[in-house]
Short mmCIF file of C-alpha atoms in Angstrom, two decimals:
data_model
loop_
_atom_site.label_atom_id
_atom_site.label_comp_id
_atom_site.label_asym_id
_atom_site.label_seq_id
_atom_site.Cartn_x
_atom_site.Cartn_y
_atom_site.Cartn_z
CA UNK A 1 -7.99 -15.36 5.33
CA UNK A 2 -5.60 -13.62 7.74
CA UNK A 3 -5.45 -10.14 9.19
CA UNK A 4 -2.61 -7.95 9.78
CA UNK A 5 -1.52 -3.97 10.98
CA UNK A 6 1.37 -1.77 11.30
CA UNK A 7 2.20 -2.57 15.23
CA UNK A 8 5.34 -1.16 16.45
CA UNK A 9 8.10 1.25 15.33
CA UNK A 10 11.30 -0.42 17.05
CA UNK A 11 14.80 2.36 17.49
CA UNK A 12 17.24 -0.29 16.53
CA UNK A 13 20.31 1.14 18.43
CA UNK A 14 23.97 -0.33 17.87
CA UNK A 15 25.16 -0.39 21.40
CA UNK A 16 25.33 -2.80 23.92
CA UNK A 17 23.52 -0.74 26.74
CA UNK A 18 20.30 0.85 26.11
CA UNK A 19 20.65 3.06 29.14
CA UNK A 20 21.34 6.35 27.28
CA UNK A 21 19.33 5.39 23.90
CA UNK A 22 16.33 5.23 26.31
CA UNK A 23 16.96 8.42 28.27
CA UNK A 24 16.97 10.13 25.15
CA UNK A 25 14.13 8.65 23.05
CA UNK A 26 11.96 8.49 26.25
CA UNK A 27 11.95 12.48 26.68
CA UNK A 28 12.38 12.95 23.02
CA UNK A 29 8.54 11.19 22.67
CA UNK A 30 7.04 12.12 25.98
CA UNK A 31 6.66 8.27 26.79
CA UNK A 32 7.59 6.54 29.85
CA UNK A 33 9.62 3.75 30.53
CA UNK A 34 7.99 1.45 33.17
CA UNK A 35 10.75 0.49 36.49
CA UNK A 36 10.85 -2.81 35.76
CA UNK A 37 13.02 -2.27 31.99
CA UNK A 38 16.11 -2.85 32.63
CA UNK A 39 17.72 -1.04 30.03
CA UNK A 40 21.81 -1.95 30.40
CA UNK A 41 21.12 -5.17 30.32
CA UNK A 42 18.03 -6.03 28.48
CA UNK A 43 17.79 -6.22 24.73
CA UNK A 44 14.47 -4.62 24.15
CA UNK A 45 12.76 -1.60 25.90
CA UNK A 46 9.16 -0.58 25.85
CA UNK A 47 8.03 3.27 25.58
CA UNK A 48 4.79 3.88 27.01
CA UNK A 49 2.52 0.89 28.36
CA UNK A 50 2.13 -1.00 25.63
CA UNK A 51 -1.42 -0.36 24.62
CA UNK A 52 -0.90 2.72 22.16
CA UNK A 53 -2.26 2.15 18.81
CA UNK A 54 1.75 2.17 17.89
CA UNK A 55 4.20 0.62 20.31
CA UNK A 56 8.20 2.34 20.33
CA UNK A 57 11.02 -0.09 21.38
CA UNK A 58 14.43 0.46 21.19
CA UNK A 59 16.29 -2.70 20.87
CA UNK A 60 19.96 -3.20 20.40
CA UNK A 61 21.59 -4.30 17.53
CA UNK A 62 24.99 -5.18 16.00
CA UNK A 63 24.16 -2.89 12.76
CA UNK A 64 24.60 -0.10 12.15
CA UNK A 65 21.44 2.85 13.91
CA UNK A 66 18.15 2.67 12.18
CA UNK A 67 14.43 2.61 12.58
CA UNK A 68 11.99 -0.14 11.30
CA UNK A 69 8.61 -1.26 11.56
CA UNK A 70 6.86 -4.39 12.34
CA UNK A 71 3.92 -5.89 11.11
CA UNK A 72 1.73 -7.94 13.09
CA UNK A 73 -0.27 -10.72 11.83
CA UNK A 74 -2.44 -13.77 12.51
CA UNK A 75 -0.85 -15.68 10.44
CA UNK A 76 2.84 -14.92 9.94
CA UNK A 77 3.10 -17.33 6.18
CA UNK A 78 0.14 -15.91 4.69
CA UNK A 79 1.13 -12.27 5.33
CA UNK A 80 4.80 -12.85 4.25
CA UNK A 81 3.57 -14.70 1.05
CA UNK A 82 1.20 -11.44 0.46
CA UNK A 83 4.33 -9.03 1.05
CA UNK A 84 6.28 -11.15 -1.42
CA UNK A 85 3.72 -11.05 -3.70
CA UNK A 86 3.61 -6.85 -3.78
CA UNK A 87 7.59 -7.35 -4.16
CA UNK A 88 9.14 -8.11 -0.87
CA UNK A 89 12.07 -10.57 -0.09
CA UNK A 90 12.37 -12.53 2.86
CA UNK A 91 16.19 -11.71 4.41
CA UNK A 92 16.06 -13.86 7.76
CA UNK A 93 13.94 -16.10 9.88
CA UNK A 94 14.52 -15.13 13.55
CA UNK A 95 12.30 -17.06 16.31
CA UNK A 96 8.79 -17.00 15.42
CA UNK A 97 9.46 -14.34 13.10
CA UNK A 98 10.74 -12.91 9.94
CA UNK A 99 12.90 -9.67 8.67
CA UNK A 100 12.27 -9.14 5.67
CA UNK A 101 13.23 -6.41 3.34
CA UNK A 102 10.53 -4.07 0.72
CA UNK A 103 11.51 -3.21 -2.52
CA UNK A 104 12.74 0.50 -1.22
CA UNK A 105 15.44 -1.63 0.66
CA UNK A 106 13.70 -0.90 4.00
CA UNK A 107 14.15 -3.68 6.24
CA UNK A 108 10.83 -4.62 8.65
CA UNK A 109 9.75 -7.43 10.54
CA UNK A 110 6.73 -9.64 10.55
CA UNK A 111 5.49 -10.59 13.72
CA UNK A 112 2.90 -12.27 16.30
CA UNK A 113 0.12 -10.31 17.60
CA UNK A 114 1.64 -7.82 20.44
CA UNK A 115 -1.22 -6.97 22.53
CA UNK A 116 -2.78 -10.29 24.70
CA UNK A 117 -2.01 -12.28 21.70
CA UNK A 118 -4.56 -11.05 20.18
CA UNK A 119 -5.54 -8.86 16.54
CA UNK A 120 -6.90 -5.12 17.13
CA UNK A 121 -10.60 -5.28 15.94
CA UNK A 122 -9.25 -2.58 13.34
CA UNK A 123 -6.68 -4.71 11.64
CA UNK A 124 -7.35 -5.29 8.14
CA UNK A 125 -8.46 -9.13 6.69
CA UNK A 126 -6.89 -10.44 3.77
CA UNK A 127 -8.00 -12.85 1.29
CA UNK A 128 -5.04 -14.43 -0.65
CA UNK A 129 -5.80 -15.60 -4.43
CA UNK A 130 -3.59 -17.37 -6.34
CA UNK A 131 -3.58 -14.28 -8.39
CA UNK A 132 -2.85 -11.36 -5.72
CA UNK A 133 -4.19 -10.99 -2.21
CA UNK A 134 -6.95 -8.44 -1.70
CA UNK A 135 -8.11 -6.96 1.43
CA UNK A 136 -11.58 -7.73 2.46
CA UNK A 137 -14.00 -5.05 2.83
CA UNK A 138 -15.03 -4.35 6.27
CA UNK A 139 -18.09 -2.17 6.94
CA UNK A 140 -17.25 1.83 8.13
CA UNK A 141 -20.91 1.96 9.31
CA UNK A 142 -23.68 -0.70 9.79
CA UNK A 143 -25.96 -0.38 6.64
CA UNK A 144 -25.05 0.28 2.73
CA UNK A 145 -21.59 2.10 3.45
CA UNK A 146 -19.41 -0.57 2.98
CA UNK A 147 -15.47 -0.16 1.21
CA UNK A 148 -15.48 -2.17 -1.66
CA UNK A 149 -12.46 -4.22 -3.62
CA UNK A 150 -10.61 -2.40 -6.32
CA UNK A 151 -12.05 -4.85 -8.79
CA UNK A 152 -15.79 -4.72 -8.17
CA UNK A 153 -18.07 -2.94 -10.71
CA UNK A 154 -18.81 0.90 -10.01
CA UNK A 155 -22.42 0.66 -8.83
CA UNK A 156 -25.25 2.47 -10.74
CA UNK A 157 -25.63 6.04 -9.52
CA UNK A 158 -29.14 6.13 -9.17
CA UNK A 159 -30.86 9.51 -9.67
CA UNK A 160 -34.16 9.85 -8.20
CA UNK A 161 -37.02 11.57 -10.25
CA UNK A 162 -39.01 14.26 -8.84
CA UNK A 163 -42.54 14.08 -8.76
CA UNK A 164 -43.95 15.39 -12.08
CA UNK A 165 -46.15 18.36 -10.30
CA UNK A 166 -41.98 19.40 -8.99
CA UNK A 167 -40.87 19.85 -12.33
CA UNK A 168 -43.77 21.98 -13.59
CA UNK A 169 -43.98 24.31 -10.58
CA UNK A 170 -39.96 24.87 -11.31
CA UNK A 171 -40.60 25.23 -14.95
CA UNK A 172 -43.38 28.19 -13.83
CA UNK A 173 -41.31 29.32 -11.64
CA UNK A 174 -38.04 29.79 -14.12
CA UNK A 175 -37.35 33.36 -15.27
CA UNK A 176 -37.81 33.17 -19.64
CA UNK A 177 -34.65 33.52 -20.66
CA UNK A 178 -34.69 35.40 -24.35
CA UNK A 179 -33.26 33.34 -27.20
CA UNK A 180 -30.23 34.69 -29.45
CA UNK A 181 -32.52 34.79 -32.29
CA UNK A 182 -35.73 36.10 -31.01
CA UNK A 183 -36.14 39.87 -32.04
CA UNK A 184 -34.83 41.90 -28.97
CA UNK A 185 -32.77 39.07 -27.70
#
């Protein structure tokens, strides 16, 4: 079982000094860059602190101007064996991690945790079968409301039955309506 979630949408910028890529995408998304990014001369650069639910970096690149996303995981193997299995390729191992591409052709990245190290609680758990990988059903509330897997049974829909004395004070209480082939009706 690992866990994974959407962490970080990176500005891949084909230039060789983020200076003006991070002028511009730092007032285009109200985010700050911290004083100690150095962006001439370093390769990535953070917008905001870090600890948004999604992280922005621009980074530079040799290809041409795009924007992917990267996936963070526990367990980088696992979670690119379940992309492969919904139909992704693996293009390139780089580091500790890997590019890979989705059958749209979008290129993204699968990655180490980016915040301490360490999984959001909120990051969903995966189960891989030798079949397909399912998600594991995490609770939304303590108690019965639980998600289920796509392949357990519908549950019953139970119907609770009123009290006898309910149904004959609403059967009193009905207007008659006339039938189609009483006289009058």
């Amino acid at each position: 079982m690992h866990r994974s979630k959407l962490s970080t949408v990176v500005i891949d910028c084909q230039t060789n000094d983020l200076t003006e890529a991070t002028r511009f995408w730092s007032a285009a998304l109200g985010r700050e860059v911290d004083a100690s990014e150095k962006p001439a001369t370093n390769r990535y650069v953070k917008f905001g602190s870090g600890s948004e639910e999604l992280i922005v970096l621009a980074q530079k690149v040799s290809h041409a101007s795009r924007v992917h996303l990267d996936i963070e995981t526990d367990d980088i193997e696992a979670e690119v064996k379940r992309l492969e299995a919904l139909g992704a390729k693996r293009i390139e191992k780089i580091e500790t991690w890997w590019v890979m591409e989705a059958p749209t052709g979008h290129r993204f990245c699968v990655i180490r945790p980016q915040r301490d190290g360490k999984m959001p609680d909120d990051s969903p758990r995966w189960e891989t079968s030798p079949l397909a990988p399912t998600r594991i059903p995490e609770p939304i509330h303590p108690g019965p409301h639980q998600l289920r897997s796509p392949h357990d049974p519908e549950p019953p829909i139970k119907v609770p039955n009123p009290p006898e004395e309910e149904v004959d004070d609403v059967l009193r209480e009905a207007p008659k309506v006339a039938s189609r082939d009483a006289p009058g009706g």
